[in-house]
Amino acid sequence: MRDLLSVLPVGTGGALGHSTDYAIGLAKARGSHLTVLVVADEAIGPAPQERPDTMQGDIVDGLLISACSGLSAQKGEQLAAAAKSSGTECTVLSASSTSPNFRQLLVGTAQVRDVVIFDVEGPLQQPMLGWVEAILFGSGRPIVLAPFGGRPVINGTIVFAWDESRSAVRTLHDILPLMIGSRDVVVVSVIDDKQIRNPGSGDWICSYLARWGVTARFQPISRRSEKVGVDLLDFASRMNADVLAMGGFGHSREREFVFGSATRDILQSNIAIPVFLSH
């Protein structure tokens, strides 16, 4: 992973936010560039001429994301200082969530990054819930939901939820760079949630990962609650995992809304460990 994107609403107060702390730690560990998109809930005026090198503009689908100004500039200066102190190269961008083109801009920014990191503190609410869904369904890039105190994946434990879905396959390949070098990878399936067409597929995943030098083990678990996502979070917590990786929405928005999903369980939970999602 060479370019990480952290999305930071200005309204998170004086602190930089969980996602930025997490992203700086992950970028430092991986030698990655960090891009932070500071999102204001009001229009952002023209940027002054003089700005530090880290306060850059960007073009996404012909739309300008300006250098930070006002309260966004204060955040930007904090971010630049925090990144510099960790030895991380950082680009700070800003955008207004009130812009009619904001979601297009958000998706376009994500498309040219390796992963998008969001703060979470309790169940996701609008507007951030809408931003997360826009990235998952529109960008083709994975996201990480980073709670307070979440540990960046360096060489720890990854729990990967496997259900043979397309989104789970996508997740496997998106998180592979983080699996390489990890101390422990656990492939887990909730065996009484949905029928697994190929009962040996969990072991196949482990064999595949072994070819990448990843030591992985398969562990089937039984459903313990009405919400599969909660069961996966509980299992990952018991494994003291650094991250739970899983497919984000295996079907269309409409189908997931009607029938529910493990992903929605996650988005509505008070998560205590980072969650990596791909669609």
mmCIF file of C-alpha atoms in Angstrom:
data_model
loop_
_atom_site.group_PDB
_atom_site.id
_atom_site.type_symbol
_atom_site.label_atom_id
_atom_site.label_comp_id
_atom_site.label_asym_id
_atom_site.label_seq_id
_atom_site.Cartn_x
_atom_site.Cartn_y
_atom_site.Cartn_z
ATOM 1 C CA MET A 1 0.000 0.000 0.000
ATOM 2 C CA ARG A 2 1.548 3.263 -1.147
ATOM 3 C CA ASP A 3 -1.147 5.942 -0.718
ATOM 4 C CA LEU A 4 -3.652 5.975 2.132
ATOM 5 C CA LEU A 5 -6.639 8.327 2.342
ATOM 6 C CA SER A 6 -8.063 9.500 5.662
ATOM 7 C CA VAL A 7 -11.414 11.324 5.605
ATOM 8 C CA LEU A 8 -11.660 13.800 8.483
ATOM 9 C CA PRO A 9 -14.755 15.952 9.168
ATOM 10 C CA VAL A 10 -13.855 19.350 10.611
ATOM 11 C CA GLY A 11 -16.520 18.878 13.278
ATOM 12 C CA THR A 12 -14.420 16.313 15.164
ATOM 13 C CA GLY A 13 -13.194 19.102 17.458
ATOM 14 C CA GLY A 14 -9.629 19.873 18.445
ATOM 15 C CA ALA A 15 -8.250 16.365 18.151
ATOM 16 C CA LEU A 16 -7.136 15.016 14.809
ATOM 17 C CA GLY A 17 -9.485 12.040 14.985
ATOM 18 C CA HIS A 18 -9.041 8.290 15.291
ATOM 19 C CA SER A 19 -8.703 7.799 11.546
ATOM 20 C CA THR A 20 -5.807 10.216 11.239
ATOM 21 C CA ASP A 21 -3.903 8.758 14.196
ATOM 22 C CA TYR A 22 -4.490 5.290 12.739
ATOM 23 C CA ALA A 23 -3.566 6.380 9.207
ATOM 24 C CA ILE A 24 -0.332 8.092 10.290
ATOM 25 C CA GLY A 25 0.695 4.975 12.211
ATOM 26 C CA LEU A 26 -0.120 2.698 9.285
ATOM 27 C CA ALA A 27 1.592 4.989 6.760
ATOM 28 C CA LYS A 28 4.716 5.153 8.906
ATOM 29 C CA ALA A 29 4.839 1.363 9.302
ATOM 30 C CA ARG A 30 4.303 0.743 5.580
ATOM 31 C CA GLY A 31 6.367 3.625 4.205
ATOM 32 C CA SER A 32 3.214 4.975 2.544
ATOM 33 C CA HIS A 33 2.154 8.440 1.463
ATOM 34 C CA LEU A 34 -0.826 9.788 3.423
ATOM 35 C CA THR A 35 -3.540 11.927 1.897
ATOM 36 C CA VAL A 36 -6.022 13.521 4.317
ATOM 37 C CA LEU A 37 -9.293 14.978 3.061
ATOM 38 C CA VAL A 38 -10.579 17.541 5.569
ATOM 39 C CA VAL A 39 -14.347 17.857 5.095
ATOM 40 C CA ALA A 40 -16.057 21.079 6.150
ATOM 41 C CA ASP A 41 -19.833 21.451 6.426
ATOM 42 C CA GLU A 42 -19.772 24.904 4.852
ATOM 43 C CA ALA A 43 -18.444 26.400 1.645
ATOM 44 C CA ILE A 44 -14.657 26.728 1.420
ATOM 45 C CA GLY A 45 -13.422 29.951 -0.101
ATOM 46 C CA PRO A 46 -10.437 30.495 -2.383
ATOM 47 C CA ALA A 47 -7.152 29.464 -0.813
ATOM 48 C CA PRO A 48 -4.562 32.149 -0.051
ATOM 49 C CA GLN A 49 -1.456 32.197 -2.226
ATOM 50 C CA GLU A 50 1.011 31.187 0.475
ATOM 51 C CA ARG A 51 0.703 27.662 1.850
ATOM 52 C CA PRO A 52 3.143 25.065 3.164
ATOM 53 C CA ASP A 53 4.219 22.406 0.681
ATOM 54 C CA THR A 54 2.001 19.858 2.436
ATOM 55 C CA MET A 55 -1.131 21.936 1.756
ATOM 56 C CA GLN A 56 -1.755 21.069 -1.861
ATOM 57 C CA GLY A 57 -4.647 21.204 -4.284
ATOM 58 C CA ASP A 58 -5.913 18.222 -6.255
ATOM 59 C CA ILE A 59 -8.004 17.685 -9.357
ATOM 60 C CA VAL A 60 -10.660 14.963 -9.382
ATOM 61 C CA ASP A 61 -12.800 14.582 -12.506
ATOM 62 C CA GLY A 62 -12.126 18.218 -13.387
ATOM 63 C CA LEU A 63 -13.161 19.486 -9.920
ATOM 64 C CA LEU A 64 -10.707 21.397 -7.739
ATOM 65 C CA ILE A 65 -10.250 20.385 -4.127
ATOM 66 C CA SER A 66 -8.782 23.583 -2.717
ATOM 67 C CA ALA A 67 -6.000 23.980 -0.212
ATOM 68 C CA CYS A 68 -7.360 24.336 3.316
ATOM 69 C CA SER A 69 -8.709 27.635 4.645
ATOM 70 C CA GLY A 70 -10.353 28.793 7.870
ATOM 71 C CA LEU A 71 -11.016 26.078 10.443
ATOM 72 C CA SER A 72 -9.995 23.504 7.821
ATOM 73 C CA ALA A 73 -6.605 25.203 7.672
ATOM 74 C CA GLN A 74 -6.146 24.741 11.423
ATOM 75 C CA LYS A 75 -6.807 21.032 11.006
ATOM 76 C CA GLY A 76 -4.480 20.932 8.037
ATOM 77 C CA GLU A 77 -1.654 22.523 9.984
ATOM 78 C CA GLN A 78 -2.141 20.023 12.824
ATOM 79 C CA LEU A 79 -2.104 17.154 10.351
ATOM 80 C CA ALA A 80 1.000 18.381 8.572
ATOM 81 C CA ALA A 81 2.834 18.747 11.895
ATOM 82 C CA ALA A 82 1.742 15.306 13.162
ATOM 83 C CA ALA A 83 2.725 13.613 9.896
ATOM 84 C CA LYS A 84 6.068 15.410 9.755
ATOM 85 C CA SER A 85 6.915 14.395 13.329
ATOM 86 C CA SER A 86 6.356 10.751 12.376
ATOM 87 C CA GLY A 87 8.400 11.026 9.193
ATOM 88 C CA THR A 88 5.322 10.521 7.001
ATOM 89 C CA GLU A 89 4.843 12.331 3.697
ATOM 90 C CA CYS A 90 1.408 13.929 3.799
ATOM 91 C CA THR A 91 -0.896 15.797 1.429
ATOM 92 C CA VAL A 92 -3.780 17.706 3.018
ATOM 93 C CA LEU A 93 -6.841 18.486 0.918
ATOM 94 C CA SER A 94 -10.146 20.045 1.837
ATOM 95 C CA ALA A 95 -13.668 19.981 0.463
ATOM 96 C CA SER A 96 -17.141 21.125 1.455
ATOM 97 C CA SER A 97 -19.769 18.491 2.194
ATOM 98 C CA THR A 98 -22.423 21.016 1.118
ATOM 99 C CA SER A 99 -21.128 21.029 -2.446
ATOM 100 C CA PRO A 100 -23.551 19.315 -4.873
ATOM 101 C CA ASN A 101 -20.555 17.492 -6.336
ATOM 102 C CA PHE A 102 -19.135 16.366 -2.999
ATOM 103 C CA ARG A 103 -19.872 12.649 -3.335
ATOM 104 C CA GLN A 104 -18.487 12.568 -6.862
ATOM 105 C CA LEU A 105 -15.385 14.293 -5.555
ATOM 106 C CA LEU A 106 -15.114 11.910 -2.579
ATOM 107 C CA VAL A 107 -15.379 8.820 -4.780
ATOM 108 C CA GLY A 108 -12.913 10.206 -7.313
ATOM 109 C CA THR A 109 -10.367 10.958 -4.599
ATOM 110 C CA ALA A 110 -10.722 7.416 -3.223
ATOM 111 C CA GLN A 111 -10.303 5.762 -6.617
ATOM 112 C CA VAL A 112 -6.626 6.717 -6.801
ATOM 113 C CA ARG A 113 -5.758 5.623 -3.247
ATOM 114 C CA ASP A 114 -5.154 2.159 -1.837
ATOM 115 C CA VAL A 115 -7.515 2.334 1.129
ATOM 116 C CA VAL A 116 -9.845 4.910 2.728
ATOM 117 C CA ILE A 117 -9.894 5.326 6.511
ATOM 118 C CA PHE A 118 -12.851 6.707 8.488
ATOM 119 C CA ASP A 119 -13.383 7.590 12.141
ATOM 120 C CA VAL A 120 -16.023 5.588 13.988
ATOM 121 C CA GLU A 121 -17.419 6.295 17.427
ATOM 122 C CA GLY A 122 -20.563 4.271 17.996
ATOM 123 C CA PRO A 123 -23.029 3.350 15.233
ATOM 124 C CA LEU A 124 -22.389 5.280 12.020
ATOM 125 C CA GLN A 125 -24.782 8.160 11.432
ATOM 126 C CA GLN A 126 -25.438 10.422 8.487
ATOM 127 C CA PRO A 127 -23.695 12.024 6.766
ATOM 128 C CA MET A 128 -20.693 9.744 7.346
ATOM 129 C CA LEU A 129 -22.773 6.605 6.786
ATOM 130 C CA GLY A 130 -23.620 7.905 3.331
ATOM 131 C CA TRP A 131 -19.951 8.675 2.634
ATOM 132 C CA VAL A 132 -18.927 5.156 3.632
ATOM 133 C CA GLU A 133 -21.561 3.598 1.371
ATOM 134 C CA ALA A 134 -20.600 5.920 -1.487
ATOM 135 C CA ILE A 135 -16.970 4.751 -1.262
ATOM 136 C CA LEU A 136 -17.899 1.062 -1.004
ATOM 137 C CA PHE A 137 -20.373 1.058 -3.896
ATOM 138 C CA GLY A 138 -18.790 3.742 -6.086
ATOM 139 C CA SER A 139 -15.012 3.734 -5.814
ATOM 140 C CA GLY A 140 -13.904 0.112 -6.021
ATOM 141 C CA ARG A 141 -11.584 0.768 -3.080
ATOM 142 C CA PRO A 142 -11.634 -0.762 0.421
ATOM 143 C CA ILE A 143 -12.258 1.168 3.620
ATOM 144 C CA VAL A 144 -11.128 0.860 7.215
ATOM 145 C CA LEU A 145 -13.415 1.886 10.066
ATOM 146 C CA ALA A 146 -11.022 3.035 12.796
ATOM 147 C CA PRO A 147 -12.320 3.259 16.383
ATOM 148 C CA PHE A 148 -10.546 5.031 19.211
ATOM 149 C CA GLY A 149 -7.431 3.098 20.210
ATOM 150 C CA GLY A 150 -7.420 0.922 17.066
ATOM 151 C CA ARG A 151 -3.994 -0.559 16.324
ATOM 152 C CA PRO A 152 -2.614 -0.209 12.789
ATOM 153 C CA VAL A 153 -1.921 -3.582 11.171
ATOM 154 C CA ILE A 154 1.842 -3.997 11.344
ATOM 155 C CA ASN A 155 2.734 -7.585 12.221
ATOM 156 C CA GLY A 156 -0.161 -8.628 14.440
ATOM 157 C CA THR A 157 -3.344 -10.647 13.942
ATOM 158 C CA ILE A 158 -5.879 -10.402 11.117
ATOM 159 C CA VAL A 159 -9.264 -12.125 11.181
ATOM 160 C CA PHE A 160 -10.669 -12.607 7.673
ATOM 161 C CA ALA A 161 -14.364 -13.486 7.312
ATOM 162 C CA TRP A 162 -14.950 -15.918 4.450
ATOM 163 C CA ASP A 163 -18.361 -16.733 2.953
ATOM 164 C CA GLU A 164 -17.485 -17.435 -0.721
ATOM 165 C CA SER A 165 -19.061 -14.137 -1.816
ATOM 166 C CA ARG A 166 -17.591 -11.873 -4.471
ATOM 167 C CA SER A 167 -17.040 -9.138 -1.901
ATOM 168 C CA ALA A 168 -15.141 -11.558 0.376
ATOM 169 C CA VAL A 169 -12.859 -12.474 -2.544
ATOM 170 C CA ARG A 170 -12.296 -8.773 -3.212
ATOM 171 C CA THR A 171 -11.465 -8.239 0.448
ATOM 172 C CA LEU A 172 -8.956 -11.091 0.426
ATOM 173 C CA HIS A 173 -6.959 -9.539 -2.403
ATOM 174 C CA ASP A 174 -7.285 -5.971 -1.107
ATOM 175 C CA ILE A 175 -5.954 -6.838 2.346
ATOM 176 C CA LEU A 176 -3.264 -9.233 1.115
ATOM 177 C CA PRO A 177 -0.498 -6.587 1.420
ATOM 178 C CA LEU A 178 -1.346 -6.281 5.121
ATOM 179 C CA MET A 179 -1.518 -10.048 5.600
ATOM 180 C CA ILE A 180 2.032 -10.431 4.331
ATOM 181 C CA GLY A 181 4.224 -10.127 7.398
ATOM 182 C CA SER A 182 1.378 -10.529 9.885
ATOM 183 C CA ARG A 183 2.009 -12.825 12.830
ATOM 184 C CA ASP A 184 -1.334 -14.635 12.624
ATOM 185 C CA VAL A 185 -4.126 -14.778 10.036
ATOM 186 C CA VAL A 186 -7.362 -16.543 10.967
ATOM 187 C CA VAL A 187 -9.852 -17.368 8.204
ATOM 188 C CA VAL A 188 -13.261 -17.683 9.837
ATOM 189 C CA SER A 189 -16.663 -18.784 8.507
ATOM 190 C CA VAL A 190 -19.980 -18.680 10.355
ATOM 191 C CA ILE A 191 -21.031 -22.135 9.213
ATOM 192 C CA ASP A 192 -24.715 -21.961 10.177
ATOM 193 C CA ASP A 193 -25.371 -18.535 8.645
ATOM 194 C CA LYS A 194 -25.416 -19.463 4.954
ATOM 195 C CA GLN A 195 -24.647 -22.607 3.005
ATOM 196 C CA ILE A 196 -21.005 -22.932 1.986
ATOM 197 C CA ARG A 197 -21.019 -24.465 -1.498
ATOM 198 C CA ASN A 198 -17.451 -25.712 -1.195
ATOM 199 C CA PRO A 199 -16.845 -26.956 2.371
ATOM 200 C CA GLY A 200 -13.106 -27.057 1.749
ATOM 201 C CA SER A 201 -12.852 -23.457 0.554
ATOM 202 C CA GLY A 202 -11.614 -22.154 3.910
ATOM 203 C CA ASP A 203 -8.608 -24.457 3.678
ATOM 204 C CA TRP A 204 -8.146 -23.477 0.030
ATOM 205 C CA ILE A 205 -7.801 -19.848 1.152
ATOM 206 C CA CYS A 206 -5.116 -20.864 3.656
ATOM 207 C CA SER A 207 -3.225 -22.777 0.948
ATOM 208 C CA TYR A 208 -3.429 -19.782 -1.370
ATOM 209 C CA LEU A 209 -2.094 -17.473 1.328
ATOM 210 C CA ALA A 210 0.767 -19.879 2.059
ATOM 211 C CA ARG A 211 2.025 -19.264 -1.493
ATOM 212 C CA TRP A 212 2.371 -15.610 -0.510
ATOM 213 C CA GLY A 213 4.318 -16.576 2.604
ATOM 214 C CA VAL A 214 1.318 -15.970 4.890
ATOM 215 C CA THR A 215 0.689 -18.462 7.683
ATOM 216 C CA ALA A 216 -3.091 -18.805 7.992
ATOM 217 C CA ARG A 217 -5.484 -21.202 9.684
ATOM 218 C CA PHE A 218 -9.157 -21.863 9.089
ATOM 219 C CA GLN A 219 -11.640 -21.817 11.950
ATOM 220 C CA PRO A 220 -15.376 -22.416 11.461
ATOM 221 C CA ILE A 221 -17.613 -20.935 14.154
ATOM 222 C CA SER A 222 -21.288 -21.325 14.998
ATOM 223 C CA ARG A 223 -23.750 -18.492 15.099
ATOM 224 C CA ARG A 224 -24.247 -17.200 18.632
ATOM 225 C CA SER A 225 -26.615 -14.273 18.088
ATOM 226 C CA GLU A 226 -29.174 -12.925 15.628
ATOM 227 C CA LYS A 227 -26.550 -10.696 14.024
ATOM 228 C CA VAL A 228 -23.711 -12.355 12.147
ATOM 229 C CA GLY A 229 -21.681 -9.163 12.138
ATOM 230 C CA VAL A 230 -21.791 -9.059 15.928
ATOM 231 C CA ASP A 231 -20.578 -12.674 16.072
ATOM 232 C CA LEU A 232 -17.647 -11.811 13.810
ATOM 233 C CA LEU A 233 -16.730 -8.782 15.916
ATOM 234 C CA ASP A 234 -16.917 -10.875 19.078
ATOM 235 C CA PHE A 235 -14.685 -13.575 17.576
ATOM 236 C CA ALA A 236 -12.143 -11.016 16.369
ATOM 237 C CA SER A 237 -12.072 -9.422 19.823
ATOM 238 C CA ARG A 238 -11.477 -12.802 21.464
ATOM 239 C CA MET A 239 -8.565 -13.342 19.064
ATOM 240 C CA ASN A 240 -7.185 -9.924 20.094
ATOM 241 C CA ALA A 241 -7.105 -9.111 16.386
ATOM 242 C CA ASP A 242 -5.714 -5.884 14.990
ATOM 243 C CA VAL A 243 -8.402 -5.875 12.302
ATOM 244 C CA LEU A 244 -11.492 -7.753 11.140
ATOM 245 C CA ALA A 245 -11.547 -7.993 7.323
ATOM 246 C CA MET A 246 -14.791 -8.855 5.538
ATOM 247 C CA GLY A 247 -16.816 -8.242 2.423
ATOM 248 C CA GLY A 248 -18.789 -5.020 2.522
ATOM 249 C CA PHE A 249 -22.335 -5.549 1.230
ATOM 250 C CA GLY A 250 -22.468 -8.692 -0.864
ATOM 251 C CA HIS A 251 -25.523 -7.481 -2.819
ATOM 252 C CA SER A 252 -27.192 -4.288 -4.007
ATOM 253 C CA ARG A 253 -28.163 -1.482 -1.625
ATOM 254 C CA GLU A 254 -31.838 -2.374 -2.050
ATOM 255 C CA ARG A 255 -31.390 -6.068 -1.247
ATOM 256 C CA GLU A 256 -29.187 -5.315 1.755
ATOM 257 C CA PHE A 257 -31.729 -2.779 3.040
ATOM 258 C CA VAL A 258 -34.575 -5.287 2.834
ATOM 259 C CA PHE A 259 -32.811 -8.424 4.062
ATOM 260 C CA GLY A 260 -30.056 -6.957 6.213
ATOM 261 C CA SER A 261 -26.428 -8.020 6.185
ATOM 262 C CA ALA A 262 -23.386 -8.611 8.330
ATOM 263 C CA THR A 263 -22.041 -5.313 6.999
ATOM 264 C CA ARG A 264 -25.016 -3.372 8.319
ATOM 265 C CA ASP A 265 -24.591 -5.143 11.662
ATOM 266 C CA ILE A 266 -21.051 -3.743 11.738
ATOM 267 C CA LEU A 267 -22.091 -0.217 10.769
ATOM 268 C CA GLN A 268 -24.716 -0.200 13.537
ATOM 269 C CA SER A 269 -22.361 -1.528 16.233
ATOM 270 C CA ASN A 270 -20.011 0.036 18.749
ATOM 271 C CA ILE A 271 -16.921 -1.485 17.200
ATOM 272 C CA ALA A 272 -13.796 -1.761 19.343
ATOM 273 C CA ILE A 273 -11.322 -2.922 16.689
ATOM 274 C CA PRO A 274 -10.697 -1.642 13.154
ATOM 275 C CA VAL A 275 -12.836 -3.206 10.422
ATOM 276 C CA PHE A 276 -11.596 -3.533 6.823
ATOM 277 C CA LEU A 277 -14.378 -3.670 4.203
ATOM 278 C CA SER A 278 -14.344 -4.190 0.426
ATOM 279 C CA HIS A 279 -17.217 -4.485 -2.021
#
